[in-house]
Amino acid sequence: MNIMGNLQQVGRALMLPMTVLPAAALFLSLSQLPWSAIGLPFFNGYLATASDALFSFLPYLFALGVASGMSNNAGAAVMAALAGMFIYTGITGSYSDIPIRPTVLIGVLIGLFAGFCYGKLKELRLPEWLHFFGGPRSVPIVVSGVSVLFSILMIGIAPLIQNGLEHLGEIVASAGGFGVFLFGFVLRILVVFGLHHLVSHVFWFQVGGYETASGVTVYGDLPRFFAGDPTAGAFMAGLYPTMMFALPAIAFAIIHEAREDLKPKIKKTFFSAALASFLTGVTEPVEFAFLFVAPYLFIVHAVLSGLVMWITYELGILHGFSFSAGAIDYVINAHLSTRGWLLIPIGIVLGVLYYVMFRWAIRRFRIPTPGREEGSQLDEWAGDIPYRAPLIMQAIGGKENIVQMEACITRLRLRLNNDKLLDINALRNLGAAGVIKLGSGNVQVVFGTYSELIREEMVKVMKRDLTQVSFCSPMQGRMIPLEEVPDPIFAGKLVGQGVAFMPERGELVSPVKGVVVHVYPTMHALGIRTQEGLDVLLHIGIDTSQLKGKGFHAFVKEGDEVKPGQLLVKFDLNKVRQDCKSLATPMVISNPDAVRSWSYGPFKAVKKGQASVMSVVLNKRENGEDSR
């Protein structure tokens, strides 16, 4: 794995423990309510203690979360990280002349090492008499031993590290507003690569120290904010106007610049994306809608984000969040903020600026944002994920191409054997807002907040031993449901189940790998039998047999082996359009009894040979048994 691949895995691992922070912030806010007025006087203490406990054990949570993320949820790595944290806390707490408490940085380091050891030692082979301690069982042993040495080392260098972190905080503070601007700018740029958690983690959990009333020192802008540090929150406050107002404004600009025929669908999709950004601070679905078609606008967006952070810094605004800078966190943590109310008017002004700027840019430079071209890069997912998972897997290159698959909040993080097998256009048609190749097989596919659900469904598909056949598009044009074919035999599925296409070019290619079993004398239709035993009928147009082969030329004959994308027939598109009932070209399975289930891609524009238009699961399992 290359450096970018390692970094994206670390970035994803850092997100897992952060999911517990909203609970801590919520408990802290609820503890301020007058519980005694409703006869629950002890609830204030219970909730405050729950919040303090989560923040106190944050290093342990990061150790476990990072180890889990780096090892693909391996229990041995998680156990090793926990053992390492116990050892570190025990040794440094007992033998140090100065109080040393585990920090988030220590948790991350031990978690990273546990995950690294698991990757290197999980297949360790020892002599038979010693092999009980081989493989994954060796990981806790090695991590524990290294943790002892690491703890002893830390006793000697902890004072230097503590002073270094505090000094780093002073350096950052001395940079003033420019330092905050630079942080905001870099943060937005790194969103493109999914590495923004690396830089945010440093400022939110490491830079700057604050000693609480109980004598405990906490580090980082986020823990200091919730611990009551009156100077904390500068590296979080300026994100609220961007996420609550600027990104939703972009979404509305995209909606209003969409074509009238596509506007209803775009409105529904991007209103949801705008709401997600406003409420939760999840911005990728909106940002990736214009990132690839107008990268220069993304640079402008990153600069403006940094400038807003600079402005909030100069105005003395301090605010924080436990998850992200959305309205939910804004309201919950408002009582801890300093001049936090100013973020609302700043956000409104910024939102208007973004809306006007993006509408002007989209129209002036004819930017093909979703809705200004056929189809949308974002689509409806609720209830549809189980049906699209097989198609997404096909577009990724099949389960054999997947080495590792994880998901963070907004994207699938994949390591593939061959990233050249990716069908990026198919992934976008299946709902991906963007696809990012990081090299050496490391790929990110941005699906928004449904990414984890997509991963779960894909894992289910990978674990099944069912036989699955995937279909490419047999022609360039528009994919339509079989029911829309103007022929009662095909529309009534009397010939078989499947889909149809409205061609834009006079070429028919093979949708599957198989053998040509029949070519009609008039060459307007042919049959292919796949190696799994499916009989596929391709019928060019409706009532085209009356042309008696005029305008058709077959490039294959019965008995020929074909592969997906191979040219089968060329035909005169204009002649078929003028002399026949319809151009609709059905692709049906003529032995549907062999099929257990069907999955279809979105009924929209497709290219010749495009993957992931239809997938079927057969009744026969891979081992030859019947699955019914």
Coordinates of C-alpha atoms in Angstrom, one line a residue, residues 36-435:
S36 CA -34.9 19.1 40.2
A37 CA -38.0 20.9 39.0
I38 CA -39.5 17.6 37.8
G39 CA -38.4 15.6 40.8
L40 CA -35.1 14.3 39.4
P41 CA -32.5 16.2 41.4
F42 CA -29.7 13.8 40.8
F43 CA -29.9 13.7 37.0
N44 CA -27.7 16.8 36.7
G45 CA -24.9 14.9 38.4
Y46 CA -25.5 11.7 36.5
L47 CA -25.4 13.3 33.1
A48 CA -22.4 15.5 33.9
T49 CA -20.5 12.4 35.1
A50 CA -21.4 10.5 32.0
S51 CA -20.1 13.3 29.9
D52 CA -16.9 13.6 31.9
A53 CA -16.4 9.9 31.7
L54 CA -16.5 9.9 27.9
F55 CA -14.0 12.8 27.7
S56 CA -11.8 11.2 30.4
F57 CA -11.6 7.9 28.5
L58 CA -11.2 9.5 25.1
P59 CA -7.6 8.2 24.7
Y60 CA -8.9 4.6 25.2
L61 CA -11.7 5.2 22.7
F62 CA -9.2 6.4 20.2
A63 CA -6.9 3.5 20.8
L64 CA -9.7 1.0 20.3
G65 CA -11.2 2.8 17.3
V66 CA -8.0 3.3 15.5
A67 CA -6.9 -0.3 16.0
S68 CA -10.3 -1.5 14.8
G69 CA -10.1 0.8 11.7
M70 CA -6.6 -0.2 10.8
S71 CA -7.2 -3.9 11.1
N72 CA -10.6 -4.2 9.5
N73 CA -12.4 -4.7 12.8
A74 CA -10.1 -7.5 14.1
G75 CA -10.7 -8.4 17.7
A76 CA -7.1 -9.3 18.3
A77 CA -5.9 -5.8 17.4
V78 CA -8.6 -4.1 19.5
M79 CA -7.7 -6.3 22.5
A80 CA -4.0 -5.5 21.9
A81 CA -4.7 -1.8 21.9
L82 CA -6.7 -2.0 25.1
A83 CA -3.9 -4.0 26.8
G84 CA -1.3 -1.5 25.6
M85 CA -3.3 1.4 27.1
F86 CA -3.7 -0.4 30.4
I87 CA 0.0 -1.0 30.5
Y88 CA 0.9 2.6 29.6
T89 CA -1.5 4.0 32.2
G90 CA -0.3 1.6 34.9
I91 CA 3.5 2.2 34.4
T92 CA 3.4 6.0 33.8
G93 CA 1.0 6.5 36.7
S94 CA 3.1 4.5 39.2
Y95 CA 6.7 5.3 38.4
S96 CA 6.7 8.9 37.1
D97 CA 7.7 11.9 39.2
I98 CA 5.2 14.1 37.4
P99 CA 1.6 13.2 36.7
I100 CA 1.3 11.6 33.3
R101 CA -2.1 10.9 31.9
P102 CA -2.8 9.2 28.6
T103 CA -3.7 11.6 25.9
V104 CA -5.6 11.1 22.6
L105 CA -2.2 11.2 20.8
I106 CA -1.0 8.2 22.9
G107 CA -4.2 6.4 22.2
V108 CA -3.8 7.0 18.5
L109 CA -0.2 5.8 18.5
I110 CA -1.0 2.6 20.4
G111 CA -4.0 2.0 18.2
L112 CA -1.9 2.5 15.0
F113 CA 0.8 0.1 16.3
A114 CA -1.8 -2.6 17.2
G115 CA -3.3 -2.3 13.8
F116 CA 0.1 -2.5 12.1
C117 CA 1.1 -5.5 14.2
Y118 CA -2.1 -7.3 13.2
G119 CA -1.5 -6.8 9.5
K120 CA 2.1 -8.1 9.8
L121 CA 1.5 -11.0 12.3
K122 CA -2.0 -12.3 11.7
E123 CA -0.5 -15.2 9.6
L124 CA 2.6 -15.7 11.7
R125 CA 3.6 -19.4 11.7
L126 CA 5.5 -20.8 14.7
P127 CA 6.7 -24.3 15.5
E128 CA 3.9 -26.7 16.3
W129 CA 4.7 -26.8 20.1
L130 CA 4.5 -23.0 20.2
H131 CA 1.9 -22.3 17.5
F132 CA -0.9 -21.5 20.1
F133 CA 0.8 -18.1 20.4
G134 CA 1.1 -17.7 16.6
G135 CA -1.2 -15.8 14.2
P136 CA -3.6 -13.2 15.7
R137 CA -2.8 -14.4 19.2
S138 CA 0.7 -13.0 18.9
V139 CA -0.6 -9.5 18.4
P140 CA -1.6 -8.7 22.0
I141 CA 1.7 -10.2 23.2
V142 CA 3.9 -8.1 20.9
V143 CA 1.9 -4.9 21.6
S144 CA 2.0 -5.5 25.3
G145 CA 5.8 -6.0 25.2
V146 CA 6.3 -2.9 23.1
S147 CA 3.9 -0.9 25.4
V148 CA 6.1 -1.7 28.4
L149 CA 9.2 -0.3 26.6
F150 CA 7.2 2.7 25.3
S151 CA 5.8 3.5 28.7
I152 CA 9.3 3.5 30.2
L153 CA 10.5 5.8 27.4
M154 CA 7.6 8.1 28.0
I155 CA 8.5 8.6 31.7
G156 CA 11.7 10.2 30.5
I157 CA 10.4 12.3 27.6
A158 CA 6.9 13.1 28.8
P159 CA 7.9 16.5 30.2
L160 CA 9.5 17.4 26.9
I161 CA 6.4 16.4 24.9
Q162 CA 4.1 18.2 27.2
N163 CA 6.1 21.4 26.9
G164 CA 6.3 20.9 23.1
L165 CA 2.5 20.6 22.8
E166 CA 2.0 23.7 24.8
H167 CA 4.7 25.5 22.9
L168 CA 3.1 24.4 19.6
G169 CA -0.2 25.9 20.9
E170 CA 1.6 29.2 21.6
I171 CA 3.1 29.2 18.1
V172 CA -0.3 28.6 16.5
A173 CA -1.9 31.3 18.7
S174 CA 0.9 33.7 17.7
A175 CA -0.1 33.3 14.0
G176 CA -3.5 34.8 14.9
G177 CA -6.1 35.0 12.3
F178 CA -3.8 33.9 9.5
G179 CA -3.2 30.6 11.2
V180 CA -6.9 30.0 11.6
F181 CA -7.4 30.9 7.9
L182 CA -4.7 28.4 6.8
F183 CA -6.3 25.7 8.9
G184 CA -9.7 26.3 7.3
F185 CA -8.2 26.4 3.7
V186 CA -6.2 23.2 4.1
L187 CA -9.1 21.4 5.8
R188 CA -11.4 22.0 2.8
I189 CA -8.7 21.0 0.3
L190 CA -8.0 17.7 2.1
V191 CA -11.7 16.9 2.0
V192 CA -11.1 16.0 -1.7
F193 CA -8.8 13.1 -0.6
G194 CA -10.6 12.1 2.5
L195 CA -7.6 13.1 4.6
H196 CA -9.1 16.2 6.4
H197 CA -9.3 14.2 9.6
L198 CA -5.5 14.1 9.8
V199 CA -5.1 17.9 10.0
S200 CA -8.2 18.5 12.1
H201 CA -7.2 15.8 14.6
V202 CA -4.0 17.7 15.4
F203 CA -5.7 21.0 16.1
W204 CA -8.9 19.6 17.7
F205 CA -7.1 17.1 20.0
Q206 CA -3.4 18.0 20.4
V207 CA -2.7 21.7 20.1
G208 CA -2.9 23.8 23.3
G209 CA -3.3 22.7 26.9
Y210 CA -5.8 23.7 29.6
E211 CA -5.7 22.7 33.3
T212 CA -9.2 22.0 34.7
A213 CA -10.3 22.8 38.2
S214 CA -9.5 19.2 39.3
G215 CA -5.9 19.6 38.2
V216 CA -6.2 17.6 35.0
T217 CA -4.6 19.0 31.8
V218 CA -6.5 18.4 28.6
Y219 CA -5.2 19.1 25.1
G220 CA -6.7 20.2 21.9
D221 CA -9.3 22.8 20.9
L222 CA -12.3 20.4 21.2
P223 CA -11.6 18.9 24.7
R224 CA -10.6 22.3 26.0
F225 CA -13.8 23.8 24.8
F226 CA -15.9 21.3 26.6
A227 CA -13.7 21.5 29.7
G228 CA -14.5 25.2 30.0
D229 CA -11.4 26.8 28.6
P230 CA -12.5 30.4 27.8
T231 CA -9.9 30.6 24.9
A232 CA -10.9 27.4 23.1
G233 CA -13.1 27.1 20.0
A234 CA -11.3 29.2 17.5
F235 CA -10.6 26.3 15.2
M236 CA -14.2 25.2 15.2
A237 CA -16.4 28.3 15.3
G238 CA -15.6 29.5 11.7
L239 CA -16.9 26.2 10.2
Y240 CA -20.5 26.9 11.3
P241 CA -21.2 29.6 8.6
T242 CA -19.8 27.4 5.8
M243 CA -21.6 24.2 6.7
M244 CA -24.9 25.7 7.9
F245 CA -25.3 28.3 5.2
A246 CA -22.7 28.3 2.4
L247 CA -23.1 24.6 1.4
P248 CA -26.9 24.7 1.5
A249 CA -26.8 27.8 -0.6
I250 CA -24.7 25.9 -3.3
A251 CA -27.3 23.2 -3.2
F252 CA -30.1 25.7 -3.9
A253 CA -28.1 27.3 -6.7
I254 CA -27.7 23.9 -8.3
I255 CA -31.5 23.3 -7.9
H256 CA -32.5 26.6 -9.5
E257 CA -30.0 26.2 -12.4
A258 CA -31.3 22.7 -13.3
R259 CA -33.3 22.1 -16.4
E260 CA -37.1 22.3 -15.8
D261 CA -37.7 18.6 -16.7
L262 CA -35.1 17.5 -14.2
K263 CA -35.7 20.1 -11.5
P264 CA -38.2 18.0 -9.5
K265 CA -35.8 15.2 -9.0
I266 CA -32.8 17.5 -8.5
K267 CA -34.8 19.5 -6.0
K268 CA -35.6 16.4 -3.9
T269 CA -32.1 15.2 -4.0
F270 CA -30.2 18.4 -3.2
F271 CA -32.7 19.6 -0.7
S272 CA -31.8 16.5 1.3
A273 CA -28.1 17.2 0.8
A274 CA -28.6 20.8 1.9
L275 CA -30.5 19.7 5.0
A276 CA -27.8 17.2 5.9
S277 CA -25.2 19.9 5.7
F278 CA -27.3 22.4 7.7
L279 CA -28.2 20.0 10.5
T280 CA -25.2 17.7 10.8
G281 CA -22.4 19.4 8.9
V282 CA -21.9 16.5 6.4
T283 CA -20.9 18.5 3.3
E284 CA -19.4 16.0 0.8
P285 CA -22.7 15.3 -1.2
V286 CA -22.8 19.0 -2.1
E287 CA -19.1 19.6 -2.5
F288 CA -18.6 16.7 -4.8
A289 CA -21.5 17.8 -7.0
F290 CA -19.3 20.6 -8.4
L291 CA -15.7 19.5 -7.4
F292 CA -15.0 17.5 -10.6
V293 CA -16.9 19.7 -13.1
A294 CA -15.5 23.0 -11.7
P295 CA -12.4 22.4 -9.5
Y296 CA -11.5 26.1 -9.7
L297 CA -14.8 26.8 -7.9
F298 CA -13.7 24.4 -5.2
I299 CA -10.5 26.4 -4.7
V300 CA -12.5 29.6 -4.4
H301 CA -14.8 27.8 -1.9
A302 CA -11.7 26.7 0.1
V303 CA -10.3 30.2 0.2
L304 CA -13.7 31.7 1.3
S305 CA -14.0 29.0 4.0
G306 CA -10.6 30.0 5.4
L307 CA -11.5 33.7 5.2
V308 CA -14.7 33.1 7.2
M309 CA -12.7 31.4 9.9
W310 CA -10.3 34.4 10.0
I311 CA -13.3 36.8 10.4
T312 CA -14.8 34.8 13.2
Y313 CA -11.4 34.8 14.9
E314 CA -11.0 38.5 14.6
L315 CA -14.5 39.1 16.0
G316 CA -13.6 37.0 19.1
I317 CA -16.2 34.3 18.3
L318 CA -15.6 30.9 20.0
H319 CA -17.8 27.9 19.5
G320 CA -17.4 24.2 19.4
F321 CA -18.9 20.9 18.3
S322 CA -18.7 17.3 19.2
F323 CA -19.3 15.9 15.7
S324 CA -19.4 18.6 13.1
A325 CA -20.5 22.2 12.6
G326 CA -24.2 21.7 12.0
A327 CA -27.2 23.3 13.5
I328 CA -27.7 20.4 16.0
D329 CA -24.3 21.0 17.5
Y330 CA -24.7 24.7 17.3
V331 CA -27.8 24.6 19.4
I332 CA -26.6 22.0 21.9
N333 CA -23.3 23.8 22.6
A334 CA -24.5 27.4 22.3
H335 CA -24.4 27.8 26.1
L336 CA -20.6 27.2 26.1
S337 CA -19.9 29.6 23.2
T338 CA -18.5 33.2 23.2
R339 CA -20.5 35.5 21.0
G340 CA -21.8 32.5 19.2
W341 CA -24.9 34.3 18.1
L342 CA -22.8 36.3 15.6
L343 CA -22.4 33.1 13.5
I344 CA -26.0 33.4 12.3
P345 CA -25.8 36.8 10.6
I346 CA -22.3 36.0 9.3
G347 CA -23.7 32.7 7.9
I348 CA -26.7 34.5 6.3
V349 CA -24.4 37.0 4.5
L350 CA -22.1 34.1 3.4
G351 CA -25.1 32.1 2.2
V352 CA -26.3 34.9 0.0
L353 CA -22.8 35.5 -1.4
Y354 CA -22.4 31.8 -2.2
Y355 CA -25.8 31.5 -3.8
V356 CA -25.3 34.5 -6.1
M357 CA -21.7 33.5 -7.0
F358 CA -22.6 29.9 -7.8
R359 CA -25.7 30.7 -9.9
W360 CA -23.6 33.2 -11.8
A361 CA -20.7 30.8 -12.3
I362 CA -22.9 27.9 -13.3
R363 CA -24.7 30.0 -15.9
R364 CA -21.7 32.0 -17.1
F365 CA -19.3 29.1 -17.6
R366 CA -22.0 26.5 -18.4
I367 CA -20.9 24.2 -15.6
P368 CA -22.6 20.8 -16.0
T369 CA -23.8 20.5 -12.5
P370 CA -26.4 17.8 -11.8
G371 CA -29.7 18.7 -13.5
R372 CA -28.0 20.6 -16.4
E373 CA -27.2 17.3 -18.2
E374 CA -29.1 14.1 -18.5
G375 CA -29.4 12.4 -15.1
S376 CA -28.1 13.3 -11.7
Q377 CA -25.0 12.3 -9.9
L378 CA -26.9 11.9 -6.7
D379 CA -29.9 9.7 -6.4
E380 CA -32.5 8.3 -4.1
W381 CA -31.1 5.5 -1.9
A382 CA -33.7 4.7 0.8
G383 CA -35.0 1.2 0.4
D384 CA -33.0 0.8 -2.9
I385 CA -29.5 -0.1 -1.5
P386 CA -30.0 -4.0 -1.4
Y387 CA -30.9 -3.9 -5.1
R388 CA -28.0 -1.7 -6.2
A389 CA -25.3 -3.4 -4.1
P390 CA -24.6 -6.1 -6.7
L391 CA -24.5 -3.5 -9.5
I392 CA -22.1 -1.3 -7.5
M393 CA -19.9 -4.4 -6.9
Q394 CA -19.8 -5.1 -10.6
A395 CA -18.9 -1.4 -11.4
I396 CA -16.0 -1.8 -8.9
G397 CA -14.7 -4.8 -10.8
G398 CA -16.4 -7.7 -8.9
K399 CA -15.7 -9.1 -5.4
E400 CA -12.5 -10.7 -6.7
N401 CA -11.1 -7.2 -7.3
I402 CA -11.8 -6.0 -3.7
V403 CA -8.8 -6.5 -1.3
Q404 CA -10.3 -4.3 1.5
M405 CA -13.5 -2.3 1.9
E406 CA -14.3 0.1 4.7
A407 CA -16.7 3.0 5.0
C408 CA -16.6 6.3 6.9
I409 CA -19.5 8.7 7.2
T410 CA -19.7 9.8 3.5
R411 CA -17.5 7.4 1.4
L412 CA -16.5 3.9 0.7
R413 CA -12.7 3.4 1.1
L414 CA -11.5 0.6 -1.1
R415 CA -8.2 -1.2 -1.8
L416 CA -8.5 -2.9 -5.1
N417 CA -6.3 -5.4 -7.0
N418 CA -6.8 -3.3 -10.1
D419 CA -8.3 0.1 -10.1
K420 CA -8.4 0.2 -13.9
L421 CA -11.4 -2.2 -13.6
L422 CA -13.5 0.6 -12.1
D423 CA -16.4 1.8 -14.2
I424 CA -16.6 5.4 -12.9
N425 CA -19.5 6.4 -15.2
A426 CA -21.5 3.4 -13.9
L427 CA -20.8 4.3 -10.3
R428 CA -22.0 7.8 -10.9
N429 CA -25.2 6.5 -12.5
L430 CA -25.6 4.3 -9.4
G431 CA -25.5 7.3 -7.1
A432 CA -21.9 8.1 -6.5
A433 CA -21.2 11.9 -6.1
G434 CA -17.5 11.3 -7.0
V435 CA -14.7 8.7 -7.4

